[in-house]
PDB file of N, CA, C and O in Angstrom:
ATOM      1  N   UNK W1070      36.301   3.380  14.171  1.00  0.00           N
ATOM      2  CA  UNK W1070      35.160   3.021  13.359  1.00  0.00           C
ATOM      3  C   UNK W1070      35.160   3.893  12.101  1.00  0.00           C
ATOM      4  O   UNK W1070      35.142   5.123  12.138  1.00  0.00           O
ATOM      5  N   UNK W1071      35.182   3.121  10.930  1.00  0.00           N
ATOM      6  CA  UNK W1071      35.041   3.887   9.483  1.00  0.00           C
ATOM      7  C   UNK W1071      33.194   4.154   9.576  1.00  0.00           C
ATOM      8  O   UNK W1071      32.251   3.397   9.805  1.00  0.00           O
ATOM      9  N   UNK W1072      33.316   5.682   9.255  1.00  0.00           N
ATOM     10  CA  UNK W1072      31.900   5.818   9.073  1.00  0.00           C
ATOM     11  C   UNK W1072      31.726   6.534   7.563  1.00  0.00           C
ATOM     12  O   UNK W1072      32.455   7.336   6.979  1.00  0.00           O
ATOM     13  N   UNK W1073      30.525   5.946   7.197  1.00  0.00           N
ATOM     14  CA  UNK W1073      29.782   6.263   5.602  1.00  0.00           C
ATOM     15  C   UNK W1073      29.994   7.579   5.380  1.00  0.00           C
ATOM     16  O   UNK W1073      30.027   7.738   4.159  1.00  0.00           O
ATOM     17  N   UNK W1074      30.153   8.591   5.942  1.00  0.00           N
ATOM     18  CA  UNK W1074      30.432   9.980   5.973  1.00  0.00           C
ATOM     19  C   UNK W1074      31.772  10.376   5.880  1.00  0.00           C
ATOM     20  O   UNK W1074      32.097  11.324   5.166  1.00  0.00           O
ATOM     21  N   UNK W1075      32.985   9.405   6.875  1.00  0.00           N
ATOM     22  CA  UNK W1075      34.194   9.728   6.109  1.00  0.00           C
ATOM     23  C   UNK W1075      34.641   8.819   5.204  1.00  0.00           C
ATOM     24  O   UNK W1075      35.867   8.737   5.132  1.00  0.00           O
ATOM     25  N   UNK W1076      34.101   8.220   4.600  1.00  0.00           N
ATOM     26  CA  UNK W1076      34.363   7.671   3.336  1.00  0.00           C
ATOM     27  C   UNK W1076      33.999   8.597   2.355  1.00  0.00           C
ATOM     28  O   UNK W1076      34.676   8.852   1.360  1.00  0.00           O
ATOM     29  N   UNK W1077      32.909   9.105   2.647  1.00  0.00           N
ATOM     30  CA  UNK W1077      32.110  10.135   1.178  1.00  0.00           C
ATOM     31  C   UNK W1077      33.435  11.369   1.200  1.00  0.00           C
ATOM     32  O   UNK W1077      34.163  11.886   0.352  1.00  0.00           O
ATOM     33  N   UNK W1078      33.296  11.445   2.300  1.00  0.00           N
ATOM     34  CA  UNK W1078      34.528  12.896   2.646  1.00  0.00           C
ATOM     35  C   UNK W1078      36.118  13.035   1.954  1.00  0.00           C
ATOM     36  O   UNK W1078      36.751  13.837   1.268  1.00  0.00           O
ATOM     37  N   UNK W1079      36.301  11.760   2.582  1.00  0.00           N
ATOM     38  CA  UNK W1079      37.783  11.152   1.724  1.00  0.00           C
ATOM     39  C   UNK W1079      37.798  11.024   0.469  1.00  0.00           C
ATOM     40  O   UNK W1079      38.901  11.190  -0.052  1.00  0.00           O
ATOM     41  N   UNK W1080      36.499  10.660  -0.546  1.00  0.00           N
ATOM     42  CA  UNK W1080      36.630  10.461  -1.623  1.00  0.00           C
ATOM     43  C   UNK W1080      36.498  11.630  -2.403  1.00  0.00           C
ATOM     44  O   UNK W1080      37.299  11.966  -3.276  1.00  0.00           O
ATOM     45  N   UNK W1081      35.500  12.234  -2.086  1.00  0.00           N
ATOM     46  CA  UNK W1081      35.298  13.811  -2.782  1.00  0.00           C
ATOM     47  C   UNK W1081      36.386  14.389  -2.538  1.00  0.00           C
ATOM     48  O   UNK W1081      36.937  14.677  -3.600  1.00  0.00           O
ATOM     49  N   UNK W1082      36.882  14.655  -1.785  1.00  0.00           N
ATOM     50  CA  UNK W1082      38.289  15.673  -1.842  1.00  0.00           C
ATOM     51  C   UNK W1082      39.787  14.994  -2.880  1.00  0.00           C
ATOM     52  O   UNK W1082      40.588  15.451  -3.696  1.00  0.00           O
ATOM     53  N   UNK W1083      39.458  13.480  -2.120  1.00  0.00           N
ATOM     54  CA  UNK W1083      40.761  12.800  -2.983  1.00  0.00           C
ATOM     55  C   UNK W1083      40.715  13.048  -4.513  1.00  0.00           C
ATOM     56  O   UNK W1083      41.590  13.587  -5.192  1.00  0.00           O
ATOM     57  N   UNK W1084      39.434  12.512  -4.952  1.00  0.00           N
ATOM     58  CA  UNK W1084      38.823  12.419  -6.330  1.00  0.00           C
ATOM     59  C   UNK W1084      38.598  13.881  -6.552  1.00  0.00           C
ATOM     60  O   UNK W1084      38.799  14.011  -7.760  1.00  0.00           O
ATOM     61  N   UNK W1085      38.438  14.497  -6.294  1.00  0.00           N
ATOM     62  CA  UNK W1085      38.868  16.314  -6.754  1.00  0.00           C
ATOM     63  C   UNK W1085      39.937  16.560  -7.246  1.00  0.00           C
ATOM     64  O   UNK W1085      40.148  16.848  -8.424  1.00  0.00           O
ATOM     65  N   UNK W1086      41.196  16.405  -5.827  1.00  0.00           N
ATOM     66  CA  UNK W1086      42.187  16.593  -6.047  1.00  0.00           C
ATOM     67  C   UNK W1086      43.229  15.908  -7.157  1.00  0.00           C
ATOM     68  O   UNK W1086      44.218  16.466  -7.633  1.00  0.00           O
ATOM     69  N   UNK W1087      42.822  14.742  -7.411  1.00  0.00           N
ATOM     70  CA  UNK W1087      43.336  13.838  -8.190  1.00  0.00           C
ATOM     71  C   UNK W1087      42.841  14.268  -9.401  1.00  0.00           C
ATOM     72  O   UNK W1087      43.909  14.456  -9.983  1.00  0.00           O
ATOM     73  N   UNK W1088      42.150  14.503 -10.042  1.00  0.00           N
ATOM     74  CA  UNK W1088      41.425  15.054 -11.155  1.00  0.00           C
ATOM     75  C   UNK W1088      42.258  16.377 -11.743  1.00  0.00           C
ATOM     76  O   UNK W1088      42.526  16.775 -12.876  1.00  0.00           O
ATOM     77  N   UNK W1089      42.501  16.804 -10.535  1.00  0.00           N
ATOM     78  CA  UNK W1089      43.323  18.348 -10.969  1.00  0.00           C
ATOM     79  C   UNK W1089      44.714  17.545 -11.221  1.00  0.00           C
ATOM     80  O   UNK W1089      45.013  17.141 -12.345  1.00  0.00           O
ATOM     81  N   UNK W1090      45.289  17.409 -10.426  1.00  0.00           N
ATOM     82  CA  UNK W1090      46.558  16.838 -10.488  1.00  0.00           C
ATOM     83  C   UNK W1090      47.300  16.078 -11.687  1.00  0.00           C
ATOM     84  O   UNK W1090      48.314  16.501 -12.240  1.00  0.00           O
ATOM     85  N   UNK W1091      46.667  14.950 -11.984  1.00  0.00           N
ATOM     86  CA  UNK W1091      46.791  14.380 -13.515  1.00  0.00           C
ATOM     87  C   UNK W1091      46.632  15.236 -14.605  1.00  0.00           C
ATOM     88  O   UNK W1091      47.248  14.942 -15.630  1.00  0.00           O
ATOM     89  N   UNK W1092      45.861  16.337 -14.596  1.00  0.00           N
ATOM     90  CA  UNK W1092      45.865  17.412 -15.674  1.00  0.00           C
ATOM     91  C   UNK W1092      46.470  18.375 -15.414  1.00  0.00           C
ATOM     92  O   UNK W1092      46.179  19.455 -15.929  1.00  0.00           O
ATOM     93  N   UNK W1093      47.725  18.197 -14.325  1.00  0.00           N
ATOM     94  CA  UNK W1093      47.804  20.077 -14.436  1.00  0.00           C
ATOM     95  C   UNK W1093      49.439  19.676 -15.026  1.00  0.00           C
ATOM     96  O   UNK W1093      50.027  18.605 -14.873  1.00  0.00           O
ATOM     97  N   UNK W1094      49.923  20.911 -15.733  1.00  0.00           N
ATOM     98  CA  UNK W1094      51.218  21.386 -15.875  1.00  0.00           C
ATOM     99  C   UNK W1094      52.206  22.013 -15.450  1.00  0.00           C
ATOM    100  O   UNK W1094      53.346  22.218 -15.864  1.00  0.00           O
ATOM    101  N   UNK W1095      51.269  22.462 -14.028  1.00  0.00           N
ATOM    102  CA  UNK W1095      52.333  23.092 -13.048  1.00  0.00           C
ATOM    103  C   UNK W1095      52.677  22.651 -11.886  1.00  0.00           C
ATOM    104  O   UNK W1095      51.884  22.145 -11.092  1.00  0.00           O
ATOM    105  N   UNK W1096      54.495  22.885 -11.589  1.00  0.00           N
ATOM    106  CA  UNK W1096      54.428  21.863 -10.964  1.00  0.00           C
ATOM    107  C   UNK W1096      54.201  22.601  -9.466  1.00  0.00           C
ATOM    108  O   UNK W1096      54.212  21.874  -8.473  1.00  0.00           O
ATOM    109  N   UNK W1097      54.047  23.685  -9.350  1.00  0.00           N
ATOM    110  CA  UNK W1097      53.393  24.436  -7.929  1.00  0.00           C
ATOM    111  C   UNK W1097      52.725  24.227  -7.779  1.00  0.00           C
ATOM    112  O   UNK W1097      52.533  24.245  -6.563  1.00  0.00           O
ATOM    113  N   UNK W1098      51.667  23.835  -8.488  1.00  0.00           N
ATOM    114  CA  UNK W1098      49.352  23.409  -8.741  1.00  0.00           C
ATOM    115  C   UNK W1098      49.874  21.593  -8.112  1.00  0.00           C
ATOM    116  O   UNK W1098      49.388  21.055  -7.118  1.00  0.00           O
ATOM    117  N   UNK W1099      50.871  21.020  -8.964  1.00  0.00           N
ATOM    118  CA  UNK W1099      50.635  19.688  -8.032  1.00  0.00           C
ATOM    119  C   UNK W1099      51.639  19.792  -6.543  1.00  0.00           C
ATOM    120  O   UNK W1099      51.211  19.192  -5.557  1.00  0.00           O
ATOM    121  N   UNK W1100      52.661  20.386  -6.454  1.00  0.00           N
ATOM    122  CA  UNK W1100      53.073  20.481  -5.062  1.00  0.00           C
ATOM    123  C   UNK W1100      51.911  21.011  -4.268  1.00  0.00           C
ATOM    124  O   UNK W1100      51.398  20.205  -3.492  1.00  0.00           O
ATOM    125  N   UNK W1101      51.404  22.227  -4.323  1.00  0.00           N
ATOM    126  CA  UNK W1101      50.149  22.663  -3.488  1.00  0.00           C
ATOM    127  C   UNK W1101      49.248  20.971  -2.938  1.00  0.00           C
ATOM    128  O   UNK W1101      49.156  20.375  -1.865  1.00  0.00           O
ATOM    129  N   UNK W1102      48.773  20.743  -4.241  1.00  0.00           N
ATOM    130  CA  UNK W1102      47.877  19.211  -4.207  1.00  0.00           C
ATOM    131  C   UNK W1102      48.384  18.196  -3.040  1.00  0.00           C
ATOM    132  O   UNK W1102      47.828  17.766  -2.029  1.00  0.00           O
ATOM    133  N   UNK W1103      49.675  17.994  -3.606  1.00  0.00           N
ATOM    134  CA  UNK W1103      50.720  17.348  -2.329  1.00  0.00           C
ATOM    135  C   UNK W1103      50.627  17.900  -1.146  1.00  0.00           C
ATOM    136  O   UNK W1103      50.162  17.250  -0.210  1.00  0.00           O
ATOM    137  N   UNK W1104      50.932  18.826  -1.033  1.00  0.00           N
ATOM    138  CA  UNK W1104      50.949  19.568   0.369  1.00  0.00           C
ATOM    139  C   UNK W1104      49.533  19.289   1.308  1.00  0.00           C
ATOM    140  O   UNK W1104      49.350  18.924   2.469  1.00  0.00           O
ATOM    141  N   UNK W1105      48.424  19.749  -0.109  1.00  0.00           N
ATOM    142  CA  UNK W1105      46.934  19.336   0.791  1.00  0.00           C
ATOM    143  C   UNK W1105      46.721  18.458   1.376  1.00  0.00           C
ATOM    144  O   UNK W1105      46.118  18.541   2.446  1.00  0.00           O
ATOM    145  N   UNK W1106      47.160  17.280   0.854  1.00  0.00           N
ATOM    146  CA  UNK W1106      46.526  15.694   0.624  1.00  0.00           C
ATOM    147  C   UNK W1106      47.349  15.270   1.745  1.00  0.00           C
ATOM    148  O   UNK W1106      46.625  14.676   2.544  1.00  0.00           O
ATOM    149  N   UNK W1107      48.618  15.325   2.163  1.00  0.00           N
ATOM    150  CA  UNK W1107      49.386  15.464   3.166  1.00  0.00           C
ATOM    151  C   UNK W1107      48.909  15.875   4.137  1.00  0.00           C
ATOM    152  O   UNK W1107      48.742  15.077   5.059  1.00  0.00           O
ATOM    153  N   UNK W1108      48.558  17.098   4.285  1.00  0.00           N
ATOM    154  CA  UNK W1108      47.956  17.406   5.863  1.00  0.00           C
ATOM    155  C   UNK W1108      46.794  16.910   5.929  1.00  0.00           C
ATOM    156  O   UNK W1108      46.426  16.734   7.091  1.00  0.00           O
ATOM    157  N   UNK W1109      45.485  16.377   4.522  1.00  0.00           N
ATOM    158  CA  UNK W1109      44.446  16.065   4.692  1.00  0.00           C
ATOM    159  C   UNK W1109      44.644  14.229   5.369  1.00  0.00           C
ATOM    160  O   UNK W1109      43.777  13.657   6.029  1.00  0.00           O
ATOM    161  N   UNK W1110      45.530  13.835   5.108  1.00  0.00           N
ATOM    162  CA  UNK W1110      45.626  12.202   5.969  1.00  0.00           C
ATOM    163  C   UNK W1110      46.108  12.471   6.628  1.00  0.00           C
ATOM    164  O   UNK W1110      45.542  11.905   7.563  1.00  0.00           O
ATOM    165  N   UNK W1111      47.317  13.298   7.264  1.00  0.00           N
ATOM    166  CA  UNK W1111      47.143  13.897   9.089  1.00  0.00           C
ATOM    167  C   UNK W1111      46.079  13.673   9.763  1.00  0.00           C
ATOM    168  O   UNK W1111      46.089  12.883  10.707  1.00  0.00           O
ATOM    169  N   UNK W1112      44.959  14.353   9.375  1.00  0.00           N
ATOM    170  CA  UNK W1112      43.346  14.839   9.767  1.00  0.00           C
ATOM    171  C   UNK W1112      42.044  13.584   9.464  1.00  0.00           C
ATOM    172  O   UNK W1112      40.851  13.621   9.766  1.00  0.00           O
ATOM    173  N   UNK W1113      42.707  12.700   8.873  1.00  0.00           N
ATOM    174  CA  UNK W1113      41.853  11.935   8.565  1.00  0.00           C
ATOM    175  C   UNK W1113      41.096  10.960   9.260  1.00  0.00           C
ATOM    176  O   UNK W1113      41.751  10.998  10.302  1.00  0.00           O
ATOM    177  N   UNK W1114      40.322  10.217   9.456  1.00  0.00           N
ATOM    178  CA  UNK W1114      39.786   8.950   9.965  1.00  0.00           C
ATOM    179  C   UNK W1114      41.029   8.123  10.098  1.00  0.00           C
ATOM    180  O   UNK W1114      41.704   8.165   9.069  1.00  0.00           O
ATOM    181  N   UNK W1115      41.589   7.303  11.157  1.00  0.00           N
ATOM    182  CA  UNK W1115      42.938   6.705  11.302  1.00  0.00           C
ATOM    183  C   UNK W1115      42.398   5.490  10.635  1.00  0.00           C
ATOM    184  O   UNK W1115      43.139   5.029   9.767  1.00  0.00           O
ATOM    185  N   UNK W1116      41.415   4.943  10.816  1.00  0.00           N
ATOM    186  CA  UNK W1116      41.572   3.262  10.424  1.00  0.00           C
ATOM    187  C   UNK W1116      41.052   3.637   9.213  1.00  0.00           C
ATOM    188  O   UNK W1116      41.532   2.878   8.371  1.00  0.00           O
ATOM    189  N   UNK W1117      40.099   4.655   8.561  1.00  0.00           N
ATOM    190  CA  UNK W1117      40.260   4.329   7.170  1.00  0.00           C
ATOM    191  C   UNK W1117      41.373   4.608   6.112  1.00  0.00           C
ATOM    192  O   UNK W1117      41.509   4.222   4.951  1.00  0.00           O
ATOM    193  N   UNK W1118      42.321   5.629   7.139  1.00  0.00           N
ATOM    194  CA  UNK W1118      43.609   6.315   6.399  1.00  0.00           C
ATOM    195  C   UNK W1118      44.889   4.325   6.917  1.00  0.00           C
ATOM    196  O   UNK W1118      45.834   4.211   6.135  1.00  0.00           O
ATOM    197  N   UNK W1119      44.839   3.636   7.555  1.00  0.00           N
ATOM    198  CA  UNK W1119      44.984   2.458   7.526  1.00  0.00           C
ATOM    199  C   UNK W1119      44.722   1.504   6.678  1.00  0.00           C
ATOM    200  O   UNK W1119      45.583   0.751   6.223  1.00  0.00           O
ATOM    201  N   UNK W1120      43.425   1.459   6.381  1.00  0.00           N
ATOM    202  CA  UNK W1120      43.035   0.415   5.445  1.00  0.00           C
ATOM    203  C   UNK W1120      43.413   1.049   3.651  1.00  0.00           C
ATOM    204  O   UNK W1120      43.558   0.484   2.567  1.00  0.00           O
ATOM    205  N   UNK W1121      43.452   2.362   4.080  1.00  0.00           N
ATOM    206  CA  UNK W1121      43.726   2.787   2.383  1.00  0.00           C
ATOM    207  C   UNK W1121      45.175   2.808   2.017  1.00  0.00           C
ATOM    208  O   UNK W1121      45.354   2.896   0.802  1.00  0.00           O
ATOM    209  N   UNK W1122      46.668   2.728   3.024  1.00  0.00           N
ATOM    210  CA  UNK W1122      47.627   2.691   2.992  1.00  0.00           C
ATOM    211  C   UNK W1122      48.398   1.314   3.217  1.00  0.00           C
ATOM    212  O   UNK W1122      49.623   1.210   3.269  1.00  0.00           O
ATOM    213  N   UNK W1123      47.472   0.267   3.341  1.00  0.00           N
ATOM    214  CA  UNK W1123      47.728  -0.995   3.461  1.00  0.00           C
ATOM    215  C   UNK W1123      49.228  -1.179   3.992  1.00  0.00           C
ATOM    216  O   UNK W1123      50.111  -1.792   3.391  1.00  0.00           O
ATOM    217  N   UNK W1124      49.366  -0.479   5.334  1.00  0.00           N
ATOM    218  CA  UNK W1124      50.765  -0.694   6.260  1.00  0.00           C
ATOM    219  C   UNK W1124      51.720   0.488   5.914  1.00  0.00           C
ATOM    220  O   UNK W1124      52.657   0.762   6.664  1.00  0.00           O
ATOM    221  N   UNK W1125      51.418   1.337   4.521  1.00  0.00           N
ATOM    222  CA  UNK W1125      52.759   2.314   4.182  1.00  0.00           C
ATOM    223  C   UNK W1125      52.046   3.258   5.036  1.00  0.00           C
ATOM    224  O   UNK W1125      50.885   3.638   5.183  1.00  0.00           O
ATOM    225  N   UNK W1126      53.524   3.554   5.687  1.00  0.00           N
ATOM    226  CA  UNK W1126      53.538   4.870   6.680  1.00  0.00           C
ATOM    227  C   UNK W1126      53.894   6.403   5.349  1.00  0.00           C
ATOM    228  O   UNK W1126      53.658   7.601   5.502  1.00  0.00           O
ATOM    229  N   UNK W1127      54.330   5.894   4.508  1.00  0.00           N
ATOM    230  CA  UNK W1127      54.506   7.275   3.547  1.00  0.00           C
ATOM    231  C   UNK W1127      53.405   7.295   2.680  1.00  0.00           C
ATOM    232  O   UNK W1127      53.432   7.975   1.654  1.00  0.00           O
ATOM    233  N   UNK W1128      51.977   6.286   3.147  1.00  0.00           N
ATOM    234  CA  UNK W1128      51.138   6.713   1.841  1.00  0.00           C
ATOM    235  C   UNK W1128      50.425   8.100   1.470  1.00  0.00           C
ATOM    236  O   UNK W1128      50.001   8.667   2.477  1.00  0.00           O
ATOM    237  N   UNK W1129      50.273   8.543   0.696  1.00  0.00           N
ATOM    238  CA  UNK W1129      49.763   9.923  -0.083  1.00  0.00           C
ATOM    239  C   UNK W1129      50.904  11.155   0.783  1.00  0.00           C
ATOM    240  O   UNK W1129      50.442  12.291   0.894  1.00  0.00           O
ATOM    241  N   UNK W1130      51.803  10.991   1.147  1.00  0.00           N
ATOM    242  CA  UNK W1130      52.805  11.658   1.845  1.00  0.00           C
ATOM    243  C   UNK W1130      54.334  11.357   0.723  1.00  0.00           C
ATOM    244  O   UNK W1130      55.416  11.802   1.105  1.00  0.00           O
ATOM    245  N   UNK W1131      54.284  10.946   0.009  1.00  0.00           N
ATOM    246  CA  UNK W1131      55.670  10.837  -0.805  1.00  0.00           C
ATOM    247  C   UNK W1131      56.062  11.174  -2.212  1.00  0.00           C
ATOM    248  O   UNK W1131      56.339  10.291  -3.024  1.00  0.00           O
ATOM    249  N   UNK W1132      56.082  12.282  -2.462  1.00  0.00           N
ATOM    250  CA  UNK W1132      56.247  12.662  -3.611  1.00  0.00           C
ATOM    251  C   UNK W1132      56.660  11.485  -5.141  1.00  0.00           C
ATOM    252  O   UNK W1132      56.521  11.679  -6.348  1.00  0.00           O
ATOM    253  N   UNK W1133      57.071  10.560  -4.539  1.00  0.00           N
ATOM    254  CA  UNK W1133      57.637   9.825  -5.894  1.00  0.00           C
ATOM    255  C   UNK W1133      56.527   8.827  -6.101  1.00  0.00           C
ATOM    256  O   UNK W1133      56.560   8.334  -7.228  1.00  0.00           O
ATOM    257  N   UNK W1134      55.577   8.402  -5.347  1.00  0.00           N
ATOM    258  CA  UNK W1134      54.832   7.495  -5.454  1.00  0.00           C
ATOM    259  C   UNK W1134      52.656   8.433  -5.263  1.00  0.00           C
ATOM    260  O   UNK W1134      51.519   7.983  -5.114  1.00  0.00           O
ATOM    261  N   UNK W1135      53.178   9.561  -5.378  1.00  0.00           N
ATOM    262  CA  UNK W1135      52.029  10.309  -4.911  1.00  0.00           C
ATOM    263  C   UNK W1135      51.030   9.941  -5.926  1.00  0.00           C
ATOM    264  O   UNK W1135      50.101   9.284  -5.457  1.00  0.00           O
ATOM    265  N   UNK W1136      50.958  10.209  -7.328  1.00  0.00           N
ATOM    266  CA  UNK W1136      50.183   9.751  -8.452  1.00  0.00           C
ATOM    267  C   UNK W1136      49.799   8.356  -8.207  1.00  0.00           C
ATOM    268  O   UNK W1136      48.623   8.148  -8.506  1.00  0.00           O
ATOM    269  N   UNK W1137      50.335   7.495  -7.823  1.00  0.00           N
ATOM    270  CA  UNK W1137      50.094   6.328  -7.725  1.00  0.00           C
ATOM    271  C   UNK W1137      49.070   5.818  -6.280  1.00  0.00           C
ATOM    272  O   UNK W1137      48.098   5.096  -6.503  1.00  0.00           O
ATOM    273  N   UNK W1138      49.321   6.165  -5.142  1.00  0.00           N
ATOM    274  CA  UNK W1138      48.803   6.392  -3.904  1.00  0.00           C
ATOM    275  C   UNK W1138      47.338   7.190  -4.438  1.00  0.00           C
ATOM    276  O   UNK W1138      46.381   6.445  -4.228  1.00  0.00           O
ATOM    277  N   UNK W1139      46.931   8.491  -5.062  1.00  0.00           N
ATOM    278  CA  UNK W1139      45.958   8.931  -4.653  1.00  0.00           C
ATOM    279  C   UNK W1139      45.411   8.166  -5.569  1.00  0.00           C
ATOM    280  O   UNK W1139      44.432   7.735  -4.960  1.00  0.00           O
ATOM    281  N   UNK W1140      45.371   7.607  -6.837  1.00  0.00           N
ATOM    282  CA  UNK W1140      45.128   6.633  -8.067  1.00  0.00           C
ATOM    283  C   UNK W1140      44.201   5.532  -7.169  1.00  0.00           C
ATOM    284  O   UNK W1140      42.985   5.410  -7.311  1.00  0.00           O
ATOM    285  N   UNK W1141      44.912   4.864  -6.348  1.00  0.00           N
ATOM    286  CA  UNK W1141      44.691   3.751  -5.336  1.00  0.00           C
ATOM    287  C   UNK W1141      43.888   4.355  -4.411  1.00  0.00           C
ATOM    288  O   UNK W1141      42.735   4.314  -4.839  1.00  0.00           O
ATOM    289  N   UNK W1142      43.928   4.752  -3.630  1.00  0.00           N
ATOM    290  CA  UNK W1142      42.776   5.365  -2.710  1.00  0.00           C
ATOM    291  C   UNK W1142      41.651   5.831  -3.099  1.00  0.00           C
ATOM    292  O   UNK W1142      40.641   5.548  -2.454  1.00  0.00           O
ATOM    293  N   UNK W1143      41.566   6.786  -4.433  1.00  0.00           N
ATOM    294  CA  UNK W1143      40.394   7.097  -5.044  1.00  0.00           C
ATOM    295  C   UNK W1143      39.209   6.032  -5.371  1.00  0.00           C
ATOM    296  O   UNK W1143      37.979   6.071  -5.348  1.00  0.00           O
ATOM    297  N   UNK W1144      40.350   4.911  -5.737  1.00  0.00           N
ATOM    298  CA  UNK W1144      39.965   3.887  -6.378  1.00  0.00           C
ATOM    299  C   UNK W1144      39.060   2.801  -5.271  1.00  0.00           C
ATOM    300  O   UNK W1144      38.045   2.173  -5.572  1.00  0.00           O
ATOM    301  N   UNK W1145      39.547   2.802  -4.345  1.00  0.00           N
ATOM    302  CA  UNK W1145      39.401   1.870  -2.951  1.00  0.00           C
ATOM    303  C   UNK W1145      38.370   2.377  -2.428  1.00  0.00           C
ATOM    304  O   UNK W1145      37.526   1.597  -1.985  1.00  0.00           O
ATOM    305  N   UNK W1146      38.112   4.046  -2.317  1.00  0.00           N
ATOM    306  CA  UNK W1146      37.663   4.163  -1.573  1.00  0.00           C
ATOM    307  C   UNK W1146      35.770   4.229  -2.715  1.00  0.00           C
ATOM    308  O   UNK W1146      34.645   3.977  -2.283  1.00  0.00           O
ATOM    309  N   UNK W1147      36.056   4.527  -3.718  1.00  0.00           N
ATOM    310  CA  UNK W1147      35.010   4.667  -4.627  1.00  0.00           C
ATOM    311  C   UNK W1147      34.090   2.978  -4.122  1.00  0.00           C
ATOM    312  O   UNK W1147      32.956   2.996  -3.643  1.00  0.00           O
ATOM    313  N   UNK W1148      34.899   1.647  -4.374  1.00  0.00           N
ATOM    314  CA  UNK W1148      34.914   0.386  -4.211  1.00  0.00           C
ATOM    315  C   UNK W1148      33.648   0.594  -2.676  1.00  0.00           C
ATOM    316  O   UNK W1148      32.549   0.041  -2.725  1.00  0.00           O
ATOM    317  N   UNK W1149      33.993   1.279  -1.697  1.00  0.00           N
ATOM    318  CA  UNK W1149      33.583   1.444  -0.504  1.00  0.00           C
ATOM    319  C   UNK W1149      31.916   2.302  -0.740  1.00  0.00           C
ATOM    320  O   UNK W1149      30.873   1.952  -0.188  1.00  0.00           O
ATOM    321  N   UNK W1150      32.043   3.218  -1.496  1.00  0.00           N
ATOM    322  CA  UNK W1150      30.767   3.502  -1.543  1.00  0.00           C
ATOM    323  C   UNK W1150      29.380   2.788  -1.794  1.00  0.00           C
ATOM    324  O   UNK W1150      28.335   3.437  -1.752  1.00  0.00           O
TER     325      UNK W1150
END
């Protein structure tokens, strides 16, 4: 069950993190980001970390597509509020 609370949860951290990320210049400040966001969908609500990865098993977990993934989730999950 997605509840109104981990939606708010998922988004504030995503939408934090994403905010930093697109502005930073270092690339340790966005690996760190990566690293977070990674263990933070480990930890997450499964069916809403499901519905926000629409079947990808590497979503917000893949460095080459990471900008793009948290872009989309921020986005989805904002849609949800």
């Amino acid at each position: 069950m997605i509840t109104r609370d981990s939606i708010e949860t998922a988004y504030s951290f995503l939408h934090q993190k994403r905010n930093v990320y697109v502005h930073s210049t270092l690339d340790w400040q966005q690996d760190d980001i990566e690293m977070a966001i990674a263990d933070y969908a480990d930890s997450m609500n499964q069916e809403l970390y499901d519905l926000l990865a629409c079947g990808n098993p590497s979503f917000l977990r893949d460095h080459r597509h990471f900008q793009e993934d948290i872009s989309q989730a921020v986005e989805l999950l904002e849609g949800m509020l």
